[in-house]
C-alpha positions as semicolon CSV with decimal commas, in nm:
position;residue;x (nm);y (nm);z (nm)
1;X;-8,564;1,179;16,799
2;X;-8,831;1,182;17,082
3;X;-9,094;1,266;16,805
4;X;-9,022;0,930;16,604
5;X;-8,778;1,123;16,344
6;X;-8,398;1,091;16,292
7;X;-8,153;1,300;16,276
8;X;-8,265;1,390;15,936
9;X;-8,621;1,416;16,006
10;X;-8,732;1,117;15,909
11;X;-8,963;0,832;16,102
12;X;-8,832;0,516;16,206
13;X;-8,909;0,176;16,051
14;X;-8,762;-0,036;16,306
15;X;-9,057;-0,034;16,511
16;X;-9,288;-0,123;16,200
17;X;-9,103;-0,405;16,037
18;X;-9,142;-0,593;16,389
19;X;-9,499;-0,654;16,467
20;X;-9,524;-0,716;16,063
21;X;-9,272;-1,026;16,056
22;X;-9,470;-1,124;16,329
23;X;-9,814;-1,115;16,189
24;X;-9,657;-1,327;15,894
25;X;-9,517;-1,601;16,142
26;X;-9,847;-1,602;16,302
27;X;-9,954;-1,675;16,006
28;X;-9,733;-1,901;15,866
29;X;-9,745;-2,072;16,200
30;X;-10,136;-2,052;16,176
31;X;-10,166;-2,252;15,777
32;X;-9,896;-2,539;15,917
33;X;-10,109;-2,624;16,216
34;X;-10,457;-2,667;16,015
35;X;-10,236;-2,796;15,720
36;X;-10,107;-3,044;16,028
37;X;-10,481;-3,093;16,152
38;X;-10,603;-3,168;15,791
39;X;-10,323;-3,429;15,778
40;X;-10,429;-3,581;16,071
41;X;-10,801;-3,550;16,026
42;X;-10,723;-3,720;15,667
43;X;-10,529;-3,981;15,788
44;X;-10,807;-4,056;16,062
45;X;-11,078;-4,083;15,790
46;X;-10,878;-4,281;15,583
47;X;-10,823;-4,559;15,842
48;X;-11,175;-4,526;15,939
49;X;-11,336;-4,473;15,564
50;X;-11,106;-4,858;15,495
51;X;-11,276;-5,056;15,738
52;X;-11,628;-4,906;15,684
53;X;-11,598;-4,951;15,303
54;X;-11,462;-5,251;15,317
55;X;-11,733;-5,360;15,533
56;X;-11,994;-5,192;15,275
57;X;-11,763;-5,420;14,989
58;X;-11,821;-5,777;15,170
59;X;-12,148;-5,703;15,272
60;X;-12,295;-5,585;14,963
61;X;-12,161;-5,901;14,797
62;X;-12,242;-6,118;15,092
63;X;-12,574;-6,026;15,023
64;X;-12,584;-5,997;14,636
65;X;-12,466;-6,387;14,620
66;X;-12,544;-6,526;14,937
67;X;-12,200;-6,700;15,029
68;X;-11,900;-6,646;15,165
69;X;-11,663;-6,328;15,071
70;X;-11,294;-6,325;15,138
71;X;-11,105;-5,984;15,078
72;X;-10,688;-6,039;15,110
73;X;-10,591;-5,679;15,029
74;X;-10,793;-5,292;15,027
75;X;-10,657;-4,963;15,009
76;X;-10,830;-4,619;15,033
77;X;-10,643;-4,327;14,940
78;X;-10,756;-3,944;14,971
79;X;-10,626;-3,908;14,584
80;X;-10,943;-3,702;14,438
81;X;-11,196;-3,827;14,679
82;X;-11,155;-4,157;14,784
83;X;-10,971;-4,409;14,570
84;X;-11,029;-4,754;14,672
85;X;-10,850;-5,023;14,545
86;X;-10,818;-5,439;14,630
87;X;-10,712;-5,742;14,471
88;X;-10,732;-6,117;14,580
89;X;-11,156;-6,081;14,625
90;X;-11,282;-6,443;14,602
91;X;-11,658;-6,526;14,651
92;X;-11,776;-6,884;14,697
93;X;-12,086;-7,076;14,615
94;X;-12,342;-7,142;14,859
95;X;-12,274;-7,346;15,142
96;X;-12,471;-7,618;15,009
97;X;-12,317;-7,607;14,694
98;X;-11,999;-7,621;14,859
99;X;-12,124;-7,935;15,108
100;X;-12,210;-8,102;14,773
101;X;-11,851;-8,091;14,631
102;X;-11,797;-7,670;14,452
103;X;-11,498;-7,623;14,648
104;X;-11,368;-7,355;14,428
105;X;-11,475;-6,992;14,465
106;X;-11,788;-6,897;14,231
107;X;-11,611;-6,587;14,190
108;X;-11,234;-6,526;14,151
109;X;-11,113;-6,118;14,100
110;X;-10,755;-6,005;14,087
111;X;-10,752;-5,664;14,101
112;X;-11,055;-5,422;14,109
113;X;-11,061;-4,992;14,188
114;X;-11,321;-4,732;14,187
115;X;-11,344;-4,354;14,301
116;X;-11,603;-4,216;14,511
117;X;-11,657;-3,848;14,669
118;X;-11,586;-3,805;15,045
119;X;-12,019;-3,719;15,084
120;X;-12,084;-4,096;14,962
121;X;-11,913;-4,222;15,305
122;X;-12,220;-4,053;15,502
123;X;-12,489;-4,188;15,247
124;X;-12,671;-4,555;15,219
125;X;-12,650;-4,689;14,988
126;X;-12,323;-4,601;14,878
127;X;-12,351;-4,476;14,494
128;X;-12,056;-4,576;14,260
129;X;-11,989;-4,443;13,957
130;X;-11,752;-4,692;13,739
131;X;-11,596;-5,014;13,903
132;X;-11,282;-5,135;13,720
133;X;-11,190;-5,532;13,743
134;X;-10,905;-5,700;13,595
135;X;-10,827;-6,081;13,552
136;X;-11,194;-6,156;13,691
137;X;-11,275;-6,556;13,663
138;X;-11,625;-6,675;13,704
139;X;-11,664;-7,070;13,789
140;X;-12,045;-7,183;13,758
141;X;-12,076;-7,531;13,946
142;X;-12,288;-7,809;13,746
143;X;-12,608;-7,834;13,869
144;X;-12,530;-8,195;14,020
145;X;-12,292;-8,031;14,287
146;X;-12,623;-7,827;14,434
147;X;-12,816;-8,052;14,728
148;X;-13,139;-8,070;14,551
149;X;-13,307;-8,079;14,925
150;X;-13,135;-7,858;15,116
151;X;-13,308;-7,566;15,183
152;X;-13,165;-7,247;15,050
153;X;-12,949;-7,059;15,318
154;X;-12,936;-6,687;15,277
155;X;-12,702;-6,433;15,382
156;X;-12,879;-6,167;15,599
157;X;-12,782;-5,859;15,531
158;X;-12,824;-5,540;15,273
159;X;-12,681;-5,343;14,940
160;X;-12,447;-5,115;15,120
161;X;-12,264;-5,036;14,738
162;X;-12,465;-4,955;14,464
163;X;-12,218;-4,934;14,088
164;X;-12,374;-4,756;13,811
165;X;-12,136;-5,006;13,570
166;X;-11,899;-5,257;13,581
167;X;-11,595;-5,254;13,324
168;X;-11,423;-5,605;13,312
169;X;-11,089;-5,672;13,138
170;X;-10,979;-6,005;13,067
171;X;-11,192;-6,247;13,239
172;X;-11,283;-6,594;13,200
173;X;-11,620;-6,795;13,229
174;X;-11,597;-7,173;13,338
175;X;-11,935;-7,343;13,304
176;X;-11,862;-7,689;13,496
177;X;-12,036;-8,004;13,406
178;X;-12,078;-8,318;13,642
179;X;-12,073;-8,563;13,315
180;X;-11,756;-8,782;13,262
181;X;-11,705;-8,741;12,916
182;X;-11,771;-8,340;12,890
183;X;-11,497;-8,101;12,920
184;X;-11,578;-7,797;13,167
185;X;-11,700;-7,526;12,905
186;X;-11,456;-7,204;12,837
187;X;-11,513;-6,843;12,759
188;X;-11,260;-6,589;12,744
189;X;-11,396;-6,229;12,771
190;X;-11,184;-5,927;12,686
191;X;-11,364;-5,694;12,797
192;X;-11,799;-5,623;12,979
193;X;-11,954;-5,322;13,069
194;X;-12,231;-5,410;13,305
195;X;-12,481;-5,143;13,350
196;X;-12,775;-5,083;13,599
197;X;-12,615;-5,331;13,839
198;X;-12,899;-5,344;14,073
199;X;-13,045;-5,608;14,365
200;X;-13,293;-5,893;14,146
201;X;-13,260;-5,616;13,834
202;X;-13,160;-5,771;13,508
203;X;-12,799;-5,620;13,380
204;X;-12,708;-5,463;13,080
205;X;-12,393;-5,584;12,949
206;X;-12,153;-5,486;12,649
207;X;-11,922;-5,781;12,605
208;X;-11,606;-5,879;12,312
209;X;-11,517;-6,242;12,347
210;X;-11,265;-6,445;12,155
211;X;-11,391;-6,750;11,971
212;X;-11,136;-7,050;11,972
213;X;-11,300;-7,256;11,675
214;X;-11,330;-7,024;11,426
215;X;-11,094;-6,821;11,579
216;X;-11,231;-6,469;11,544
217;X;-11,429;-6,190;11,830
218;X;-11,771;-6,145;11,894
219;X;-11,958;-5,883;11,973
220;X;-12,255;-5,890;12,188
221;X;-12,514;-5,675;12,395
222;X;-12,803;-5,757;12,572
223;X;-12,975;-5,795;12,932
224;X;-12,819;-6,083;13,192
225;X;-12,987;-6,176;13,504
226;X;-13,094;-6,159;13,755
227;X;-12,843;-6,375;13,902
228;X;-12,935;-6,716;14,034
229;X;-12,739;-6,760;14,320
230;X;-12,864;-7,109;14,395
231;X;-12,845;-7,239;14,083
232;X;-12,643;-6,954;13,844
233;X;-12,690;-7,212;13,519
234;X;-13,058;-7,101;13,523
235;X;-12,952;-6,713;13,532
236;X;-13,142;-6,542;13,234
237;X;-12,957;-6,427;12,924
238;X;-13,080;-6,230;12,576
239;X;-12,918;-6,025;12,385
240;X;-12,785;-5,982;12,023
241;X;-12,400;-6,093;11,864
242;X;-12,245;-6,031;11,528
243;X;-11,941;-6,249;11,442
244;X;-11,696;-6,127;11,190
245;X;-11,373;-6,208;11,023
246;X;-11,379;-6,580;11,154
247;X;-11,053;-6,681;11,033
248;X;-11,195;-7,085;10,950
249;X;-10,853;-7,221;10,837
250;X;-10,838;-7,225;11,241
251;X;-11,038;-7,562;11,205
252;X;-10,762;-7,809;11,009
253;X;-10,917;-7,873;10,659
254;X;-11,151;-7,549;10,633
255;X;-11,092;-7,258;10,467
256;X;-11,278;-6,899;10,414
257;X;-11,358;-6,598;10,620
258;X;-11,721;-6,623;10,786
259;X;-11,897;-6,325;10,927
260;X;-12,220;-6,453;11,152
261;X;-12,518;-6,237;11,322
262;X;-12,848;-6,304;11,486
263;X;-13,013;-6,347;11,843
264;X;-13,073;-6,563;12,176
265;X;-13,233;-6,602;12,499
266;X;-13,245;-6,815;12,757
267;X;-13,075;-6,907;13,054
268;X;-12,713;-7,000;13,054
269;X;-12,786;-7,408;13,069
270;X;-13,043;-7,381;12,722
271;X;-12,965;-7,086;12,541
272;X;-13,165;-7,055;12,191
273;X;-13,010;-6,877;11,916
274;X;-13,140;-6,827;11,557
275;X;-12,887;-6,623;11,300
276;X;-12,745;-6,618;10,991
277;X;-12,410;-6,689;10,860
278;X;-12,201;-6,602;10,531
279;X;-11,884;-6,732;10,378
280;X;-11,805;-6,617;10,073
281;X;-11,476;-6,833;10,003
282;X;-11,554;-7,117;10,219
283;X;-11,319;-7,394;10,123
284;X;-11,167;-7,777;10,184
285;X;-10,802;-7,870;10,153
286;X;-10,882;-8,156;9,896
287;X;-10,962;-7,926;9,643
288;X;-10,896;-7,507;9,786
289;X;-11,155;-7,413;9,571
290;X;-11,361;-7,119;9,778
291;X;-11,741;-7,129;9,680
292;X;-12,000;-6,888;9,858
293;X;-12,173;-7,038;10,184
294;X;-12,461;-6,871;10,348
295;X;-12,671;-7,048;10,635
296;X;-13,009;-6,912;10,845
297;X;-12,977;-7,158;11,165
298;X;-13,191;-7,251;11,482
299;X;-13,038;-7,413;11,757
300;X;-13,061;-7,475;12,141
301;X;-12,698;-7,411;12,302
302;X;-12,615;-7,609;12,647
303;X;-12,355;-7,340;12,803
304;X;-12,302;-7,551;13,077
305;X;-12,115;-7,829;12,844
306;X;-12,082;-7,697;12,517
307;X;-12,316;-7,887;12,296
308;X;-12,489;-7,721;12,054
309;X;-12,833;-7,869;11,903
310;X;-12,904;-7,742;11,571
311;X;-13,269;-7,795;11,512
312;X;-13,265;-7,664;11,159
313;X;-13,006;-7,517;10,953
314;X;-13,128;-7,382;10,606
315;X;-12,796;-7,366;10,392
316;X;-12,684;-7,249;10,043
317;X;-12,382;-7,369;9,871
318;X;-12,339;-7,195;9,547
319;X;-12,646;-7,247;9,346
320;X;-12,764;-7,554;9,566
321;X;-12,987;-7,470;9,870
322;X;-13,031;-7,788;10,108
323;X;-13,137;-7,808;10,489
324;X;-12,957;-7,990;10,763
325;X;-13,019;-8,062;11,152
326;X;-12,817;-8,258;11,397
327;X;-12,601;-8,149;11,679
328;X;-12,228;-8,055;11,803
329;X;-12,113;-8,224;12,085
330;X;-11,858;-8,185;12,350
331;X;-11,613;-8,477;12,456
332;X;-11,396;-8,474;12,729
333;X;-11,028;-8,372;12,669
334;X;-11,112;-8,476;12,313
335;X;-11,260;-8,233;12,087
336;X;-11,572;-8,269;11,910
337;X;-11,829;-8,456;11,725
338;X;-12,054;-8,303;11,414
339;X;-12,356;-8,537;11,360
340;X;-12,593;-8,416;11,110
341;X;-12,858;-8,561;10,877
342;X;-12,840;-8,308;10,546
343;X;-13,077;-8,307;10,217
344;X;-13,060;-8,182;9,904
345;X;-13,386;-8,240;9,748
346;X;-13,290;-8,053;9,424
347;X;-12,925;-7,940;9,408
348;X;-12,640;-7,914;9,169
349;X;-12,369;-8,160;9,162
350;X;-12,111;-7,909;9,068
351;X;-12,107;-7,685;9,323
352;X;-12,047;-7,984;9,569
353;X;-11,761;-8,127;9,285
354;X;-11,609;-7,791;9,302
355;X;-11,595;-7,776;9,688
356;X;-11,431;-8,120;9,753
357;X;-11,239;-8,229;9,445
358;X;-10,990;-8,102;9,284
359;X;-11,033;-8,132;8,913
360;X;-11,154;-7,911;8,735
361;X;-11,411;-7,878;8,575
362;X;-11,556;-8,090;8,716
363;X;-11,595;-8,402;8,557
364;X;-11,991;-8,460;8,558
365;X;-12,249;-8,207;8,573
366;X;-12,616;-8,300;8,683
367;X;-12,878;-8,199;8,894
368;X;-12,871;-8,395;9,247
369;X;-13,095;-8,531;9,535
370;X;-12,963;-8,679;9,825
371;X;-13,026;-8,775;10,179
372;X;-12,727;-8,808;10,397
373;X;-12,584;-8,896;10,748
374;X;-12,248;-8,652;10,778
375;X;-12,041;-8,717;11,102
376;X;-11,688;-8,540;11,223
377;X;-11,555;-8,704;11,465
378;X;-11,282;-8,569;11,687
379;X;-10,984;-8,592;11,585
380;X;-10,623;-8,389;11,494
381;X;-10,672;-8,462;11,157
382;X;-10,827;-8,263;10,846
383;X;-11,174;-8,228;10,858
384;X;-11,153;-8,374;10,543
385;X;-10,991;-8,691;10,637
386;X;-11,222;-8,739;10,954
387;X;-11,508;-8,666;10,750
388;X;-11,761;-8,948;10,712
389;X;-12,068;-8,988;10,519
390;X;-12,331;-9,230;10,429
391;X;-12,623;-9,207;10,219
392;X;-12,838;-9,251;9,877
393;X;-12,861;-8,979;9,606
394;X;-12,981;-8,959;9,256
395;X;-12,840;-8,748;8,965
396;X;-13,057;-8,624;8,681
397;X;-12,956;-8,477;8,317
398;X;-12,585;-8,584;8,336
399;X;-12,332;-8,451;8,127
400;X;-11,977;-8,504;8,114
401;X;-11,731;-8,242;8,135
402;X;-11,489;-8,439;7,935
403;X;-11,621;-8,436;7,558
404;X;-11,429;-8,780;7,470
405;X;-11,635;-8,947;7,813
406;X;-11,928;-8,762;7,643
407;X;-11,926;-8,916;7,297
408;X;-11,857;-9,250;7,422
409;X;-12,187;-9,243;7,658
410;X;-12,361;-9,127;7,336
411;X;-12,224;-9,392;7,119
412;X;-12,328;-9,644;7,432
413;X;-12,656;-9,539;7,413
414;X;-12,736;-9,563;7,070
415;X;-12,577;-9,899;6,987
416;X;-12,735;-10,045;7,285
417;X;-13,068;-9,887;7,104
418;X;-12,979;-10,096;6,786
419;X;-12,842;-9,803;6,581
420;X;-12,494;-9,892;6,548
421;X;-12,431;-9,634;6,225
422;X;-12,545;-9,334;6,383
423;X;-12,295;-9,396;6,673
424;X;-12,009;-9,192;6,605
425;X;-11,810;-8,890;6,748
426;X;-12,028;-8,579;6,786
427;X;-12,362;-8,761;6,863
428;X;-12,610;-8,565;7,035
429;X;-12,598;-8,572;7,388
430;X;-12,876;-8,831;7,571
431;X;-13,072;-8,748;7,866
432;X;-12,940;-8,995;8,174
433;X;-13,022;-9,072;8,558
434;X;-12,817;-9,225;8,820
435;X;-12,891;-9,364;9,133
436;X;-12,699;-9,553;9,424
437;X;-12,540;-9,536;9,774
438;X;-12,255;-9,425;9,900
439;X;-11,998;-9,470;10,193
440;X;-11,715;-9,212;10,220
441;X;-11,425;-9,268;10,475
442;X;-11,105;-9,078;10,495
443;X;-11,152;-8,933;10,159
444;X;-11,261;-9,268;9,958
445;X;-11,580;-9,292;9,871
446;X;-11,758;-9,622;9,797
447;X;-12,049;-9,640;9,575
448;X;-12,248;-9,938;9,582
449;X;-12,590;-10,015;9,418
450;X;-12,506;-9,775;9,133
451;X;-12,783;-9,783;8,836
452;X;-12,718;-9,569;8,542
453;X;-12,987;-9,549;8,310
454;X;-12,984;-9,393;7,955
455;X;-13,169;-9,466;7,654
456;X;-13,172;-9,805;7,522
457;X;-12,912;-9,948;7,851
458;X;-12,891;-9,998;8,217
459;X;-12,578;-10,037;8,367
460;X;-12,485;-10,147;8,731
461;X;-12,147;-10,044;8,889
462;X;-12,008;-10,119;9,208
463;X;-11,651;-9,957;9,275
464;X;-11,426;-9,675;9,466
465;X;-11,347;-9,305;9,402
466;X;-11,112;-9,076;9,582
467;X;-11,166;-8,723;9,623
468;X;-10,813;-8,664;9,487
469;X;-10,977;-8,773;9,150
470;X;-10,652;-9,045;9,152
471;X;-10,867;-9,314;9,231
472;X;-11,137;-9,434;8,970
473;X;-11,219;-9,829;8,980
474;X;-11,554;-9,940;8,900
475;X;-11,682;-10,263;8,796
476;X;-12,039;-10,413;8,707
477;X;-12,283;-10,472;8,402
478;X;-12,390;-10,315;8,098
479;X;-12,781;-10,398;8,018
480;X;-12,862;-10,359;7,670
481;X;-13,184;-10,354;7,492
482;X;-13,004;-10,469;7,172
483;X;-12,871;-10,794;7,131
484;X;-12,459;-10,804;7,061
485;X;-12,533;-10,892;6,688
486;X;-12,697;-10,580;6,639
487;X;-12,475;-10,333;6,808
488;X;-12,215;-10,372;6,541
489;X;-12,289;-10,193;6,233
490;X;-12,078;-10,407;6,003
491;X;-12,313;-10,654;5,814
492;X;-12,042;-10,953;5,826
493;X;-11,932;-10,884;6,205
494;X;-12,341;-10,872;6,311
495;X;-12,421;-11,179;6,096
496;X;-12,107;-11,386;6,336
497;X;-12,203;-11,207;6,658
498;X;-12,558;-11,356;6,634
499;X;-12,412;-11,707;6,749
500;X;-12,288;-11,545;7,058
501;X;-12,671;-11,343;7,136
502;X;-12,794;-11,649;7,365
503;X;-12,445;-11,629;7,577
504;X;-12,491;-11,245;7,649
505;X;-12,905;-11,207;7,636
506;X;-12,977;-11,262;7,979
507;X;-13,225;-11,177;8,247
508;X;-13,466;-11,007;7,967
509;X;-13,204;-10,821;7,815
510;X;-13,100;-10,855;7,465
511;X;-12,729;-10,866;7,605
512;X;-12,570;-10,805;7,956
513;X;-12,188;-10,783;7,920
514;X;-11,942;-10,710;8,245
515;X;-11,738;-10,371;8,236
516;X;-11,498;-10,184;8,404
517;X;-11,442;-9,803;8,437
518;X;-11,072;-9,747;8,570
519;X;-10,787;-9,524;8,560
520;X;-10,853;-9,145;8,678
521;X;-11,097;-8,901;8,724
522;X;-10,948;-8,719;8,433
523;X;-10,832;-9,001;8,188
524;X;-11,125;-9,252;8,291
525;X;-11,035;-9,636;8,112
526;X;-11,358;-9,805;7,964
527;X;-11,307;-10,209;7,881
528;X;-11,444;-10,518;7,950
529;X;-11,449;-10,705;8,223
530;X;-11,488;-11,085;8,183
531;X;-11,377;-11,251;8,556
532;X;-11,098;-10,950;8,646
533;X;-11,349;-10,767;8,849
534;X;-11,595;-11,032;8,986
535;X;-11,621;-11,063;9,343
536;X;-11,614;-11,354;9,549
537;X;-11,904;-11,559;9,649
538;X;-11,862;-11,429;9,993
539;X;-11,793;-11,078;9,905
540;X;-12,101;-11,073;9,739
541;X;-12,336;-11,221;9,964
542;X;-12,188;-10,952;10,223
543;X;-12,218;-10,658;9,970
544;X;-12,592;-10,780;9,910
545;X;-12,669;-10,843;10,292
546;X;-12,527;-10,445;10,374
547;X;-12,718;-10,301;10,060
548;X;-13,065;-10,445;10,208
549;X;-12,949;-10,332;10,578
550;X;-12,868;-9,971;10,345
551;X;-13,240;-9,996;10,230
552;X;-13,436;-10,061;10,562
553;X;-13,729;-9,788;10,553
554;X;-13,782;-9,572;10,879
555;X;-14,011;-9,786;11,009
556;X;-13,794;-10,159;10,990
557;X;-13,892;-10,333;10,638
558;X;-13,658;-10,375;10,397
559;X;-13,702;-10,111;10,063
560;X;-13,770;-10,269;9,754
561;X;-13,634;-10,111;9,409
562;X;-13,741;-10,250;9,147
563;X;-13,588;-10,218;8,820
564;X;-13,694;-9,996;8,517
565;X;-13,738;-10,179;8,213
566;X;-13,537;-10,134;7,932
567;X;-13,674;-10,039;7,610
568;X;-13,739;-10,302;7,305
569;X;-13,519;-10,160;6,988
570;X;-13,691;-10,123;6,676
571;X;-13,509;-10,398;6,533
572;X;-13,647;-10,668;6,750
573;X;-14,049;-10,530;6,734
């Protein structure tokens, strides 16, 4: 076996297998030690990669908003480069701001995370790629709270972080305001992608907010900035929305589905937006019956309290096109308050029948003109019970719904012309005006001044009507151009009436007799109405004292109306 071989003749392998184990627990030994060095190197960076990017964190928003930065937790982790993670980040107003009374932080963020390659440590600025915040709440102090004097202090320092884009979840904007009576203003965001985040750069965001009243999301992109840190209500904002499936019934009293789009620009404390809007089945609860509603609006928006200022809204209700302006206003802890002047100059009175009452047909058709005051004030009620209008309108070529109404405002006409035999069931229909003012309140309306003219007669009415159509009370005075005697056909009854002509021909009318209308919008009750529905001495001097203040022209005189005469019947030429 001195030759290496056996006793069969064969080598040895004891002396190989040896130094082979051993060159494997070399190494073996070898990989542990720089897998223990790369450990160790690792955990080295990571405690030193923390401190430095958190460092590069505050400063870079030190700098961005010129205020104070508090941090309460970071993390960096060595999962696929370095994962960074923090939560409790709060970043406060200026120090001036703050003096003046903003004690709360500008900025509020509960959790935030973004990934960045090991080679980004050793580069400045630091590039980004997406930032990730959740539960993000963004308080903008009213401008009152800033020291109008005070110079403005700014953080020295530099970008150390540059993010290629922000994505927010769930975040809320509070726009504070130093009035009394405004609440602070709310937005909740579900989610913003912020692009191009850059020092004094505008931002392009991506952003889906919920809408409380209408209850529905909006979409919107645009450009915001650059931020204002001294005074973040004059931050520029532009960009475009569209609004759709606004679920209305979430306002008490409205019904319909509205879908909205259109543009604005600005800055956050006067936005201007001009869109459009369109409800097809936009309803009220007095009558549910949905009628198509389309708008093209202006308006100047005050995000710092809520109130919107529509400078000119042009609408279309059906058939009936009509402009409105006026404005929305916030109250504190109370709601708000619609105040808008509206007019129809050439309308149709049944597609505003339709919309708020609930017979139907309706019960007079009739082309309308109106000028109105409209005002919702706050309020848990229906919008329909808050609702409050006052106005004057006038109604031309009326015809009743109801062919029994219908043939009695025929046969009116042509007696009160001095052709009693040709009134009868079936007349032809007569061409007739109205005119008057009206008050509605918690779904009455009172109609005052009311002057109904047809052919041959005047009449006057003064009463109250419910949208409900279960109210109908009207009282006032029939002016006829035809004495009594000769609106009765009958030779014997027109040869006794003529001793009572001089008690009814009055005023220059060959008779003026006192009526009622009563009953219901559907079954209405015509009679007479000698002393039942006459009005107090009092009660009339009042009634004539509001109708003047009703008539005062824009610049302070009192309007005068005079009335049309009536015409002479053939008989009495």
């Amino acid at each position: 076996m001195a030759d290496g071989k056996d006793d069969f003749g064969m080598h040895s392998n004891r002396t190989s297998a040896v130094p082979r184990k051993r060159v494997w627990w070399w190494i073996g030994a070898g990989l542990l030690v720089c897998l223990l060095t790369l450990l160790v190197v690792g955990e080295v960076m990571v405690r030193r990669a923390g401190p430095i990017l958190r460092g590069r964190v505050v400063e870079t928003l030190q700098t961005r908003f010129h205020s104070r930065v508090e941090l309460d937790y970071f993390d960096v982790s060595l999962l696929h480069g370095f994962a960074v993670t923090g939560s409790g980040l709060r970043i406060y107003s200026q120090d001036d701001v703050v003096t003046a009374g903003a004690n709360d932080p500008l900025i509020t963020v509960g959790q935030f995370e973004f990934h960045t390659p090991l080679r980004s440590l050793f580069v400045k600025p630091m590039h980004v790629g997406t930032v990730r915040v959740a539960g993000m709440t963004i308080r903008i102090p009213p401008r009152q709270e800033r020291v109008a004097d005070a110079p403005a202090r700014r953080r020295r320092g530099k970008i150390e972080v540059i993010a290629d884009e922000i994505l927010v979840e769930n975040s809320t904007l509070v726009i504070g305001t130093a009035k009394a009576n405004k609440d602070p203003k709310r937005f909740a965001l579900e989610r913003i992608r912020l692009r191009h985040v850059g020092e004094g750069e505008p931002m392009e965001y991506e952003a889906t907010l919920m809408n409380a009243f209408p209850r529905g999301q909006i979409h919107a992109s645009g450009a915001f900035g650059p931020w204002n840190a001294e005074q973040p209500g004059e931050s520029a904002v532009r960009g475009d929305y569209v609004f759709d499936h606004a679920e209305l019934n979430s306002i008490k009293g409205v019904g319909g589905t509205l879908s909205s789009a259109g543009s604005f620009n600005g800055r956050l404390n006067r936005i201007e937006a001009d869109g459009t809007t369109t409800t097809p089945d936009f309803s009220l609860d007095t009558a549910n019956h949905p009628m198509p509603l389309a708008t093209h609006y202006r308006a100047v928006i005050d995000g710092t309290n809520g109130d919107t200022y529509l400078q000119s809204v042009q609408a279309k209700l059906g058939g009936s096109e009509f402009t409105c302006a006026g404005a929305i206003l916030n109250v504190k802890g109370k709601g708000h308050i619609t105040d808008l002047d509206v007019d129809i100059p050439a309308g149709r009175l049944r597609d505003f029948l339709e919309l708020a009452v609930k017979t139907r047909p309706p019960f007079m058709q009739s082309g309308i003109s109106m000028k109105m005051h409209l005002r919702v004030p706050y309020g848990r009620e229906s919008v329909t019970k808050k609702l409050e209008m006052q106005g004057r309108f006038r109604l031309r070529q009326i015809r009743f719904t109801n062919p029994q109404v219908q043939d009695k405002v025929d046969m009116l006409s042509l007696r009160a012309q001095g052709n009693p035999k040709d009134a009868r069931p079936g007349a032809s229909d007569v061409p007739s005006q109205m005119s008057g003012s009206l008050v509605l309140s918690r779904g009455q309306m009172t109609v005052s001044q009311l002057n109904y003219l047809l052919p041959g007669a005047q009449v006057a009415l003064d009463g109250v009507y419910s949208l409900d159509g279960k109210t109908f009370d009207f009282h006032g005075k029939v002016r006829t151009a035809a004495t009594v005697s000769q609106m009765v056909a009958t030779g014997w009854k027109s040869f006794l009436l003529k001793l009572a002509d001089p008690f009814f021909s009055k005023h220059g009318a060959g008779a003026e007799i006192p009526v009622k209308i009563t009953g219901t919008e559907g079954a209405p009750k015509f009679g007479l109405d000698f002393g039942g529905g006459k009005k107090s001495e009092a009660a009339q001097e009042k009634d004539d004292l509001q109708s003047r203040r009703d008539e005062l022209t824009p610049d302070g005189r009192i309007a005068r109306h005079p009335s049309p005469g009536l015409p002479i019947p053939r008989s009495r030429r």
